[in-house]
N, CA, C and O atoms as a GROMACS GRO file, in nm:
protein
  508
    1GLN      N    1  -0.913   7.974  -3.586
    1GLN     CA    2  -0.897   7.841  -3.642
    1GLN      C    3  -0.811   7.758  -3.548
    1GLN      O    4  -0.726   7.812  -3.478
    2VAL      N    5  -0.834   7.627  -3.546
    2VAL     CA    6  -0.758   7.539  -3.458
    2VAL      C    7  -0.719   7.414  -3.536
    2VAL      O    8  -0.795   7.365  -3.619
    3GLN      N    9  -0.601   7.366  -3.509
    3GLN     CA   10  -0.555   7.239  -3.568
    3GLN      C   11  -0.546   7.135  -3.458
    3GLN      O   12  -0.500   7.163  -3.347
    4LEU      N   13  -0.589   7.014  -3.490
    4LEU     CA   14  -0.599   6.907  -3.391
    4LEU      C   15  -0.513   6.789  -3.433
    4LEU      O   16  -0.515   6.747  -3.549
    5VAL      N   17  -0.438   6.735  -3.336
    5VAL     CA   18  -0.353   6.620  -3.363
    5VAL      C   19  -0.375   6.515  -3.254
    5VAL      O   20  -0.346   6.538  -3.137
    6GLU      N   21  -0.426   6.399  -3.296
    6GLU     CA   22  -0.448   6.291  -3.202
    6GLU      C   23  -0.323   6.204  -3.187
    6GLU      O   24  -0.240   6.197  -3.278
    7SER      N   25  -0.313   6.140  -3.072
    7SER     CA   26  -0.204   6.046  -3.048
    7SER      C   27  -0.248   5.946  -2.943
    7SER      O   28  -0.347   5.967  -2.873
    8GLY      N   29  -0.173   5.837  -2.933
    8GLY     CA   30  -0.197   5.742  -2.827
    8GLY      C   31  -0.269   5.616  -2.866
    8GLY      O   32  -0.289   5.528  -2.782
    9GLY      N   33  -0.309   5.603  -2.991
    9GLY     CA   34  -0.375   5.481  -3.033
    9GLY      C   35  -0.278   5.364  -3.036
    9GLY      O   36  -0.157   5.381  -3.019
   10GLY      N   37  -0.332   5.246  -3.057
   10GLY     CA   38  -0.246   5.128  -3.065
   10GLY      C   39  -0.326   5.000  -3.061
   10GLY      O   40  -0.448   5.000  -3.076
   11LEU      N   41  -0.253   4.890  -3.042
   11LEU     CA   42  -0.313   4.756  -3.035
   11LEU      C   43  -0.320   4.714  -2.889
   11LEU      O   44  -0.220   4.715  -2.818
   12VAL      N   45  -0.439   4.675  -2.845
   12VAL     CA   46  -0.461   4.639  -2.706
   12VAL      C   47  -0.547   4.513  -2.701
   12VAL      O   48  -0.631   4.491  -2.788
   13GLN      N   49  -0.525   4.431  -2.601
   13GLN     CA   50  -0.610   4.314  -2.583
   13GLN      C   51  -0.743   4.352  -2.521
   13GLN      O   52  -0.753   4.451  -2.448
   14ALA      N   53  -0.843   4.275  -2.550
   14ALA     CA   54  -0.975   4.298  -2.491
   14ALA      C   55  -0.963   4.297  -2.339
   14ALA      O   56  -0.892   4.215  -2.280
   15GLY      N   57  -1.035   4.391  -2.277
   15GLY     CA   58  -1.028   4.406  -2.133
   15GLY      C   59  -0.924   4.505  -2.086
   15GLY      O   60  -0.923   4.546  -1.970
   16GLY      N   61  -0.837   4.544  -2.177
   16GLY     CA   62  -0.731   4.637  -2.142
   16GLY      C   63  -0.777   4.782  -2.147
   16GLY      O   64  -0.895   4.812  -2.167
   17SER      N   65  -0.680   4.871  -2.128
   17SER     CA   66  -0.708   5.014  -2.126
   17SER      C   67  -0.613   5.089  -2.219
   17SER      O   68  -0.505   5.042  -2.253
   18LEU      N   69  -0.658   5.206  -2.258
   18LEU     CA   70  -0.579   5.290  -2.348
   18LEU      C   71  -0.621   5.434  -2.326
   18LEU      O   72  -0.736   5.462  -2.295
   19SER      N   73  -0.526   5.524  -2.342
   19SER     CA   74  -0.558   5.666  -2.334
   19SER      C   75  -0.516   5.734  -2.463
   19SER      O   76  -0.400   5.722  -2.505
   20VAL      N   77  -0.606   5.803  -2.524
   20VAL     CA   78  -0.574   5.880  -2.645
   20VAL      C   79  -0.585   6.028  -2.613
   20VAL      O   80  -0.665   6.070  -2.529
   21SER      N   81  -0.502   6.105  -2.681
   21SER     CA   82  -0.496   6.249  -2.656
   21SER      C   83  -0.517   6.326  -2.785
   21SER      O   84  -0.498   6.273  -2.894
   22CYS      N   85  -0.555   6.450  -2.770
   22CYS     CA   86  -0.573   6.538  -2.885
   22CYS      C   87  -0.517   6.675  -2.847
   22CYS      O   88  -0.571   6.744  -2.760
   23ALA      N   89  -0.409   6.713  -2.913
   23ALA     CA   90  -0.346   6.842  -2.886
   23ALA      C   91  -0.394   6.945  -2.988
   23ALA      O   92  -0.397   6.918  -3.108
   24ALA      N   93  -0.432   7.060  -2.938
   24ALA     CA   94  -0.483   7.167  -3.024
   24ALA      C   95  -0.385   7.282  -3.033
   24ALA      O   96  -0.320   7.318  -2.935
   25SER      N   97  -0.376   7.339  -3.150
   25SER     CA   98  -0.292   7.456  -3.170
   25SER      C   99  -0.372   7.581  -3.135
   25SER      O  100  -0.494   7.575  -3.120
   26GLY      N  101  -0.305   7.693  -3.122
   26GLY     CA  102  -0.375   7.818  -3.100
   26GLY      C  103  -0.388   7.854  -2.954
   26GLY      O  104  -0.360   7.773  -2.866
   27ARG      N  105  -0.430   7.978  -2.928
   27ARG     CA  106  -0.436   8.031  -2.792
   27ARG      C  107  -0.576   8.036  -2.737
   27ARG      O  108  -0.597   8.084  -2.625
   28THR      N  109  -0.675   7.985  -2.813
   28THR     CA  110  -0.813   7.998  -2.768
   28THR      C  111  -0.879   7.863  -2.750
   28THR      O  112  -0.999   7.848  -2.774
   29PHE      N  113  -0.802   7.765  -2.706
   29PHE     CA  114  -0.856   7.630  -2.690
   29PHE      C  115  -0.977   7.629  -2.598
   29PHE      O  116  -1.071   7.553  -2.619
   30SER      N  117  -0.975   7.712  -2.496
   30SER     CA  118  -1.085   7.714  -2.400
   30SER      C  119  -1.214   7.770  -2.458
   30SER      O  120  -1.318   7.770  -2.392
   31SER      N  121  -1.210   7.819  -2.581
   31SER     CA  122  -1.330   7.868  -2.649
   31SER      C  123  -1.404   7.758  -2.724
   31SER      O  124  -1.511   7.781  -2.781
   32TYR      N  125  -1.346   7.639  -2.724
   32TYR     CA  126  -1.400   7.529  -2.805
   32TYR      C  127  -1.458   7.418  -2.719
   32TYR      O  128  -1.394   7.370  -2.626
   33ALA      N  129  -1.580   7.379  -2.752
   33ALA     CA  130  -1.630   7.252  -2.703
   33ALA      C  131  -1.562   7.143  -2.785
   33ALA      O  132  -1.535   7.161  -2.903
   34MET      N  133  -1.534   7.030  -2.721
   34MET     CA  134  -1.459   6.924  -2.785
   34MET      C  135  -1.537   6.794  -2.785
   34MET      O  136  -1.622   6.770  -2.699
   35GLY      N  137  -1.507   6.711  -2.883
   35GLY     CA  138  -1.573   6.582  -2.890
   35GLY      C  139  -1.480   6.474  -2.943
   35GLY      O  140  -1.382   6.503  -3.011
   36TRP      N  141  -1.512   6.351  -2.911
   36TRP     CA  142  -1.446   6.235  -2.968
   36TRP      C  143  -1.547   6.155  -3.048
   36TRP      O  144  -1.660   6.133  -3.004
   37PHE      N  145  -1.505   6.112  -3.165
   37PHE     CA  146  -1.585   6.027  -3.252
   37PHE      C  147  -1.500   5.908  -3.294
   37PHE      O  148  -1.378   5.908  -3.275
   38ARG      N  149  -1.564   5.808  -3.349
   38ARG     CA  150  -1.489   5.695  -3.402
   38ARG      C  151  -1.556   5.643  -3.529
   38ARG      O  152  -1.676   5.660  -3.551
   39GLN      N  153  -1.474   5.580  -3.612
   39GLN     CA  154  -1.524   5.525  -3.736
   39GLN      C  155  -1.459   5.390  -3.761
   39GLN      O  156  -1.337   5.380  -3.777
   40ALA      N  157  -1.542   5.287  -3.764
   40ALA     CA  158  -1.496   5.153  -3.793
   40ALA      C  159  -1.507   5.128  -3.943
   40ALA      O  160  -1.584   5.196  -4.011
   41PRO      N  161  -1.431   5.032  -3.996
   41PRO     CA  162  -1.437   5.006  -4.141
   41PRO      C  163  -1.578   4.975  -4.188
   41PRO      O  164  -1.647   4.892  -4.129
   42GLY      N  165  -1.621   5.043  -4.292
   42GLY     CA  166  -1.752   5.019  -4.349
   42GLY      C  167  -1.868   5.080  -4.273
   42GLY      O  168  -1.984   5.058  -4.307
   43LYS      N  169  -1.836   5.157  -4.169
   43LYS     CA  170  -1.942   5.218  -4.089
   43LYS      C  171  -1.929   5.370  -4.090
   43LYS      O  172  -1.825   5.425  -4.124
   44GLU      N  173  -2.036   5.434  -4.052
   44GLU     CA  174  -2.035   5.580  -4.044
   44GLU      C  175  -1.962   5.625  -3.917
   44GLU      O  176  -1.952   5.551  -3.819
   45ARG      N  177  -1.913   5.747  -3.923
   45ARG     CA  178  -1.850   5.804  -3.805
   45ARG      C  179  -1.956   5.825  -3.696
   45ARG      O  180  -2.064   5.878  -3.723
   46GLU      N  181  -1.924   5.784  -3.574
   46GLU     CA  182  -2.021   5.793  -3.466
   46GLU      C  183  -1.966   5.868  -3.346
   46GLU      O  184  -1.846   5.866  -3.318
   47PHE      N  185  -2.056   5.934  -3.278
   47PHE     CA  186  -2.022   6.009  -3.157
   47PHE      C  187  -1.982   5.914  -3.045
   47PHE      O  188  -2.043   5.808  -3.027
   48VAL      N  189  -1.880   5.953  -2.969
   48VAL     CA  190  -1.835   5.875  -2.855
   48VAL      C  191  -1.854   5.954  -2.726
   48VAL      O  192  -1.916   5.906  -2.631
   49ALA      N  193  -1.798   6.076  -2.723
   49ALA     CA  194  -1.803   6.156  -2.601
   49ALA      C  195  -1.787   6.303  -2.634
   49ALA      O  196  -1.721   6.338  -2.732
   50GLY      N  197  -1.848   6.390  -2.553
   50GLY     CA  198  -1.835   6.532  -2.571
   50GLY      C  199  -1.809   6.601  -2.439
   50GLY      O  200  -1.849   6.552  -2.334
   51ILE      N  201  -1.743   6.716  -2.445
   51ILE     CA  202  -1.711   6.792  -2.324
   51ILE      C  203  -1.725   6.940  -2.354
   51ILE      O  204  -1.688   6.987  -2.461
   52SER      N  205  -1.780   7.012  -2.258
   52SER     CA  206  -1.799   7.155  -2.275
   52SER      C  207  -1.666   7.229  -2.269
   52SER      O  208  -1.564   7.171  -2.230
   53ARG      N  209  -1.666   7.353  -2.307
   53ARG     CA  210  -1.541   7.429  -2.312
   53ARG      C  211  -1.480   7.446  -2.174
   53ARG      O  212  -1.357   7.456  -2.162
   54SER      N  213  -1.561   7.449  -2.070
   54SER     CA  214  -1.507   7.461  -1.935
   54SER      C  215  -1.470   7.326  -1.875
   54SER      O  216  -1.397   7.320  -1.776
   55GLY      N  217  -1.521   7.220  -1.935
   55GLY     CA  218  -1.498   7.086  -1.880
   55GLY      C  219  -1.601   7.046  -1.776
   55GLY      O  220  -1.593   6.936  -1.720
   56SER      N  221  -1.696   7.133  -1.748
   56SER     CA  222  -1.792   7.106  -1.642
   56SER      C  223  -1.900   7.007  -1.684
   56SER      O  224  -1.963   6.944  -1.599
   57SER      N  225  -1.922   6.995  -1.814
   57SER     CA  226  -2.027   6.905  -1.864
   57SER      C  227  -1.967   6.806  -1.961
   57SER      O  228  -1.887   6.840  -2.048
   58THR      N  229  -2.008   6.680  -1.945
   58THR     CA  230  -1.966   6.574  -2.036
   58THR      C  231  -2.086   6.489  -2.074
   58THR      O  232  -2.187   6.486  -2.004
   59TYR      N  233  -2.072   6.419  -2.187
   59TYR     CA  234  -2.181   6.333  -2.234
   59TYR      C  235  -2.120   6.219  -2.312
   59TYR      O  236  -2.022   6.236  -2.384
   60TYR      N  237  -2.181   6.100  -2.298
   60TYR     CA  238  -2.127   5.982  -2.361
   60TYR      C  239  -2.234   5.907  -2.440
   60TYR      O  240  -2.352   5.909  -2.406
   61ALA      N  241  -2.190   5.841  -2.547
   61ALA     CA  242  -2.277   5.748  -2.616
   61ALA      C  243  -2.307   5.631  -2.523
   61ALA      O  244  -2.223   5.593  -2.441
   62ASP      N  245  -2.426   5.575  -2.536
   62ASP     CA  246  -2.465   5.465  -2.448
   62ASP      C  247  -2.368   5.348  -2.458
   62ASP      O  248  -2.344   5.278  -2.359
   63SER      N  249  -2.312   5.327  -2.575
   63SER     CA  250  -2.226   5.212  -2.598
   63SER      C  251  -2.094   5.219  -2.522
   63SER      O  252  -2.026   5.118  -2.506
   64VAL      N  253  -2.056   5.338  -2.476
   64VAL     CA  254  -1.928   5.354  -2.408
   64VAL      C  255  -1.943   5.405  -2.265
   64VAL      O  256  -1.845   5.416  -2.193
   65LYS      N  257  -2.064   5.435  -2.225
   65LYS     CA  258  -2.087   5.492  -2.093
   65LYS      C  259  -2.037   5.395  -1.984
   65LYS      O  260  -2.065   5.275  -1.988
   66GLY      N  261  -1.963   5.450  -1.890
   66GLY     CA  262  -1.907   5.368  -1.783
   66GLY      C  263  -1.770   5.311  -1.816
   66GLY      O  264  -1.701   5.263  -1.726
   67ARG      N  265  -1.730   5.315  -1.943
   67ARG     CA  266  -1.598   5.262  -1.983
   67ARG      C  267  -1.505   5.371  -2.034
   67ARG      O  268  -1.383   5.360  -2.020
   68PHE      N  269  -1.562   5.476  -2.093
   68PHE     CA  270  -1.482   5.585  -2.150
   68PHE      C  271  -1.495   5.708  -2.062
   68PHE      O  272  -1.601   5.734  -2.003
   69THR      N  273  -1.387   5.784  -2.053
   69THR     CA  274  -1.388   5.909  -1.978
   69THR      C  275  -1.320   6.018  -2.060
   69THR      O  276  -1.204   6.006  -2.098
   70ILE      N  277  -1.395   6.124  -2.085
   70ILE     CA  278  -1.339   6.239  -2.157
   70ILE      C  279  -1.300   6.346  -2.055
   70ILE      O  280  -1.371   6.367  -1.957
   71SER      N  281  -1.188   6.411  -2.080
   71SER     CA  282  -1.144   6.519  -1.993
   71SER      C  283  -1.063   6.617  -2.076
   71SER      O  284  -1.026   6.588  -2.190
   72ARG      N  285  -1.035   6.731  -2.019
   72ARG     CA  286  -0.957   6.831  -2.091
   72ARG      C  287  -0.871   6.909  -1.993
   72ARG      O  288  -0.904   6.924  -1.876
   73ASP      N  289  -0.760   6.960  -2.045
   73ASP     CA  290  -0.672   7.047  -1.970
   73ASP      C  291  -0.652   7.171  -2.056
   73ASP      O  292  -0.573   7.169  -2.150
   74ASN      N  293  -0.723   7.276  -2.024
   74ASN     CA  294  -0.717   7.397  -2.107
   74ASN      C  295  -0.581   7.465  -2.101
   74ASN      O  296  -0.543   7.535  -2.195
   75ALA      N  297  -0.508   7.445  -1.993
   75ALA     CA  298  -0.374   7.502  -1.983
   75ALA      C  299  -0.277   7.433  -2.079
   75ALA      O  300  -0.179   7.493  -2.121
   76LYS      N  301  -0.305   7.308  -2.112
   76LYS     CA  302  -0.220   7.231  -2.203
   76LYS      C  303  -0.279   7.218  -2.342
   76LYS      O  304  -0.222   7.150  -2.428
   77ASN      N  305  -0.394   7.281  -2.366
   77ASN     CA  306  -0.459   7.274  -2.498
   77ASN      C  307  -0.481   7.129  -2.542
   77ASN      O  308  -0.458   7.094  -2.658
   78THR      N  309  -0.525   7.046  -2.450
   78THR     CA  310  -0.536   6.904  -2.479
   78THR      C  311  -0.667   6.847  -2.425
   78THR      O  312  -0.712   6.882  -2.316
   79VAL      N  313  -0.726   6.758  -2.504
   79VAL     CA  314  -0.841   6.681  -2.460
   79VAL      C  315  -0.802   6.533  -2.462
   79VAL      O  316  -0.728   6.488  -2.549
   80TYR      N  317  -0.853   6.460  -2.364
   80TYR     CA  318  -0.815   6.320  -2.346
   80TYR      C  319  -0.937   6.229  -2.355
   80TYR      O  320  -1.050   6.271  -2.329
   81LEU      N  321  -0.911   6.106  -2.391
   81LEU     CA  322  -1.014   6.003  -2.384
   81LEU      C  323  -0.950   5.879  -2.321
   81LEU      O  324  -0.866   5.813  -2.382
   82GLN      N  325  -0.993   5.849  -2.200
   82GLN     CA  326  -0.948   5.727  -2.132
   82GLN      C  327  -1.045   5.616  -2.166
   82GLN      O  328  -1.166   5.630  -2.146
   83ILE      N  329  -0.992   5.505  -2.216
   83ILE     CA  330  -1.076   5.394  -2.260
   83ILE      C  331  -1.042   5.273  -2.176
   83ILE      O  332  -0.929   5.224  -2.180
   84ASP      N  333  -1.137   5.225  -2.100
   84ASP     CA  334  -1.118   5.108  -2.015
   84ASP      C  335  -1.208   4.993  -2.061
   84ASP      O  336  -1.302   5.012  -2.138
   85SER      N  337  -1.176   4.874  -2.013
   85SER     CA  338  -1.256   4.755  -2.045
   85SER      C  339  -1.281   4.744  -2.196
   85SER      O  340  -1.395   4.727  -2.240
   86LEU      N  341  -1.174   4.755  -2.271
   86LEU     CA  342  -1.186   4.756  -2.417
   86LEU      C  343  -1.248   4.629  -2.471
   86LEU      O  344  -1.225   4.519  -2.420
   87LYS      N  345  -1.328   4.646  -2.575
   87LYS     CA  346  -1.394   4.536  -2.644
   87LYS      C  347  -1.350   4.537  -2.790
   87LYS      O  348  -1.313   4.641  -2.844
   88PRO      N  349  -1.355   4.421  -2.856
   88PRO     CA  350  -1.319   4.419  -2.999
   88PRO      C  351  -1.402   4.517  -3.082
   88PRO      O  352  -1.352   4.572  -3.180
   89GLU      N  353  -1.525   4.539  -3.044
   89GLU     CA  354  -1.610   4.632  -3.119
   89GLU      C  355  -1.571   4.779  -3.100
   89GLU      O  356  -1.628   4.866  -3.165
   90ASP      N  357  -1.476   4.806  -3.011
   90ASP     CA  358  -1.423   4.941  -2.997
   90ASP      C  359  -1.317   4.972  -3.103
   90ASP      O  360  -1.270   5.085  -3.114
   91THR      N  361  -1.278   4.871  -3.181
   91THR     CA  362  -1.179   4.890  -3.286
   91THR      C  363  -1.230   4.992  -3.388
   91THR      O  364  -1.337   4.975  -3.446
   92ALA      N  365  -1.152   5.096  -3.410
   92ALA     CA  366  -1.192   5.204  -3.500
   92ALA      C  367  -1.081   5.308  -3.507
   92ALA      O  368  -0.984   5.304  -3.430
   93ILE      N  369  -1.096   5.400  -3.599
   93ILE     CA  370  -1.014   5.521  -3.597
   93ILE      C  371  -1.087   5.622  -3.508
   93ILE      O  372  -1.206   5.648  -3.526
   94TYR      N  373  -1.015   5.678  -3.413
   94TYR     CA  374  -1.073   5.773  -3.320
   94TYR      C  375  -1.031   5.915  -3.359
   94TYR      O  376  -0.913   5.944  -3.378
   95TYR      N  377  -1.131   6.001  -3.370
   95TYR     CA  378  -1.110   6.139  -3.412
   95TYR      C  379  -1.152   6.236  -3.301
   95TYR      O  380  -1.252   6.214  -3.233
   96CYS      N  381  -1.076   6.340  -3.284
   96CYS     CA  382  -1.125   6.448  -3.198
   96CYS      C  383  -1.175   6.561  -3.288
   96CYS      O  384  -1.134   6.575  -3.403
   97ALA      N  385  -1.264   6.640  -3.232
   97ALA     CA  386  -1.328   6.748  -3.306
   97ALA      C  387  -1.350   6.867  -3.215
   97ALA      O  388  -1.360   6.854  -3.093
   98ALA      N  389  -1.356   6.985  -3.277
   98ALA     CA  390  -1.371   7.109  -3.201
   98ALA      C  391  -1.478   7.198  -3.263
   98ALA      O  392  -1.498   7.200  -3.384
   99ARG      N  393  -1.545   7.269  -3.173
   99ARG     CA  394  -1.646   7.364  -3.219
   99ARG      C  395  -1.636   7.489  -3.130
   99ARG      O  396  -1.642   7.480  -3.008
  100ASN      N  397  -1.619   7.603  -3.193
  100ASN     CA  398  -1.616   7.729  -3.120
  100ASN      C  399  -1.756   7.759  -3.068
  100ASN      O  400  -1.854   7.750  -3.142
  101THR      N  401  -1.766   7.794  -2.941
  101THR     CA  402  -1.897   7.820  -2.883
  101THR      C  403  -1.886   7.924  -2.771
  101THR      O  404  -1.784   7.934  -2.703
  102TYR      N  405  -1.994   8.000  -2.753
  102TYR     CA  406  -1.999   8.096  -2.642
  102TYR      C  407  -2.045   8.028  -2.513
  102TYR      O  408  -2.023   8.079  -2.403
  103SER      N  409  -2.109   7.913  -2.529
  103SER     CA  410  -2.165   7.845  -2.412
  103SER      C  411  -2.057   7.776  -2.333
  103SER      O  412  -1.983   7.694  -2.388
  104MET      N  413  -2.046   7.807  -2.205
  104MET     CA  414  -1.943   7.746  -2.121
  104MET      C  415  -1.976   7.602  -2.086
  104MET      O  416  -1.885   7.520  -2.070
  105GLY      N  417  -2.104   7.570  -2.075
  105GLY     CA  418  -2.142   7.441  -2.020
  105GLY      C  419  -2.208   7.345  -2.118
  105GLY      O  420  -2.265   7.244  -2.076
  106TYR      N  421  -2.202   7.375  -2.247
  106TYR     CA  422  -2.273   7.290  -2.342
  106TYR      C  423  -2.178   7.201  -2.418
  106TYR      O  424  -2.065   7.240  -2.448
  107TYR      N  425  -2.225   7.080  -2.451
  107TYR     CA  426  -2.149   6.986  -2.533
  107TYR      C  427  -2.229   6.958  -2.659
  107TYR      O  428  -2.347   6.991  -2.667
  108TYR      N  429  -2.165   6.899  -2.756
  108TYR     CA  430  -2.229   6.871  -2.885
  108TYR      C  431  -2.207   6.724  -2.922
  108TYR      O  432  -2.105   6.665  -2.887
  109THR      N  433  -2.305   6.667  -2.993
  109THR     CA  434  -2.304   6.522  -3.009
  109THR      C  435  -2.312   6.471  -3.152
  109THR      O  436  -2.314   6.350  -3.172
  110THR      N  437  -2.318   6.558  -3.251
  110THR     CA  438  -2.329   6.510  -3.388
  110THR      C  439  -2.211   6.557  -3.472
  110THR      O  440  -2.146   6.657  -3.440
  111VAL      N  441  -2.185   6.485  -3.579
  111VAL     CA  442  -2.075   6.518  -3.669
  111VAL      C  443  -2.088   6.660  -3.722
  111VAL      O  444  -1.990   6.734  -3.729
  112THR      N  445  -2.209   6.699  -3.758
  112THR     CA  446  -2.229   6.830  -3.819
  112THR      C  447  -2.220   6.945  -3.720
  112THR      O  448  -2.215   7.061  -3.759
  113ASP      N  449  -2.217   6.913  -3.590
  113ASP     CA  450  -2.201   7.018  -3.488
  113ASP      C  451  -2.059   7.074  -3.488
  113ASP      O  452  -2.037   7.187  -3.443
  114TYR      N  453  -1.963   6.996  -3.536
  114TYR     CA  454  -1.822   7.031  -3.521
  114TYR      C  455  -1.762   7.087  -3.649
  114TYR      O  456  -1.799   7.048  -3.760
  115THR      N  457  -1.668   7.178  -3.631
  115THR     CA  458  -1.607   7.248  -3.743
  115THR      C  459  -1.469   7.193  -3.778
  115THR      O  460  -1.433   7.183  -3.895
  116TYR      N  461  -1.394   7.159  -3.676
  116TYR     CA  462  -1.254   7.119  -3.697
  116TYR      C  463  -1.235   6.974  -3.654
  116TYR      O  464  -1.294   6.927  -3.556
  117TRP      N  465  -1.151   6.904  -3.730
  117TRP     CA  466  -1.127   6.762  -3.706
  117TRP      C  467  -0.978   6.731  -3.713
  117TRP      O  468  -0.903   6.792  -3.790
  118GLY      N  469  -0.938   6.634  -3.630
  118GLY     CA  470  -0.803   6.582  -3.641
  118GLY      C  471  -0.796   6.474  -3.747
  118GLY      O  472  -0.895   6.442  -3.811
  119GLN      N  473  -0.676   6.418  -3.764
  119GLN     CA  474  -0.654   6.317  -3.867
  119GLN      C  475  -0.688   6.177  -3.819
  119GLN      O  476  -0.697   6.084  -3.900
  120GLY      N  477  -0.707   6.161  -3.690
  120GLY     CA  478  -0.746   6.032  -3.635
  120GLY      C  479  -0.630   5.949  -3.584
  120GLY      O  480  -0.517   5.965  -3.629
  121THR      N  481  -0.660   5.859  -3.491
  121THR     CA  482  -0.562   5.764  -3.441
  121THR      C  483  -0.629   5.627  -3.432
  121THR      O  484  -0.742   5.616  -3.385
  122GLN      N  485  -0.558   5.524  -3.475
  122GLN     CA  486  -0.616   5.391  -3.483
  122GLN      C  487  -0.611   5.322  -3.348
  122GLN      O  488  -0.507   5.319  -3.282
  123VAL      N  489  -0.724   5.267  -3.308
  123VAL     CA  490  -0.732   5.182  -3.189
  123VAL      C  491  -0.780   5.045  -3.234
  123VAL      O  492  -0.887   5.032  -3.293
  124THR      N  493  -0.701   4.943  -3.204
  124THR     CA  494  -0.735   4.808  -3.243
  124THR      C  495  -0.739   4.721  -3.118
  124THR      O  496  -0.644   4.718  -3.040
  125VAL      N  497  -0.849   4.650  -3.100
  125VAL     CA  498  -0.866   4.565  -2.983
  125VAL      C  499  -0.872   4.420  -3.029
  125VAL      O  500  -0.960   4.381  -3.106
  126SER      N  501  -0.780   4.340  -2.980
  126SER     CA  502  -0.777   4.199  -3.016
  126SER      C  503  -0.853   4.116  -2.913
  126SER      O  504  -0.855   4.148  -2.794
  127SER      N  505  -0.916   4.012  -2.962
  127SER     CA  506  -0.997   3.927  -2.872
  127SER      C  507  -0.916   3.814  -2.814
  127SER      O  508  -0.968   3.733  -2.737
   0.00000   0.00000   0.00000
């Protein structure tokens, strides 16, 4: 089992940048593929980015491709999401998620793929 805690959200002007982090408990972080999702008010939770357990493979939603970068540091039990060129429509609660997997190079892209979730961190982009 793993517990996830996000941090780093805040209020940013459009065009700015922000980095959010997700710290995982436990000694087997490298056994988990990780993902970032977001949920805006009145909308369903949507996939943003995914990364394989080794970090060798990443995948992004079309809406964030070229602006968001997911990475992980298995030695620090942490996954990161760098957000650049922020837009007001990026305003949402950002959640990290984990899924135990044997596959070193595979990522996952749907809510139901993931088993563990953090509590979320708010990102607000002002225009």
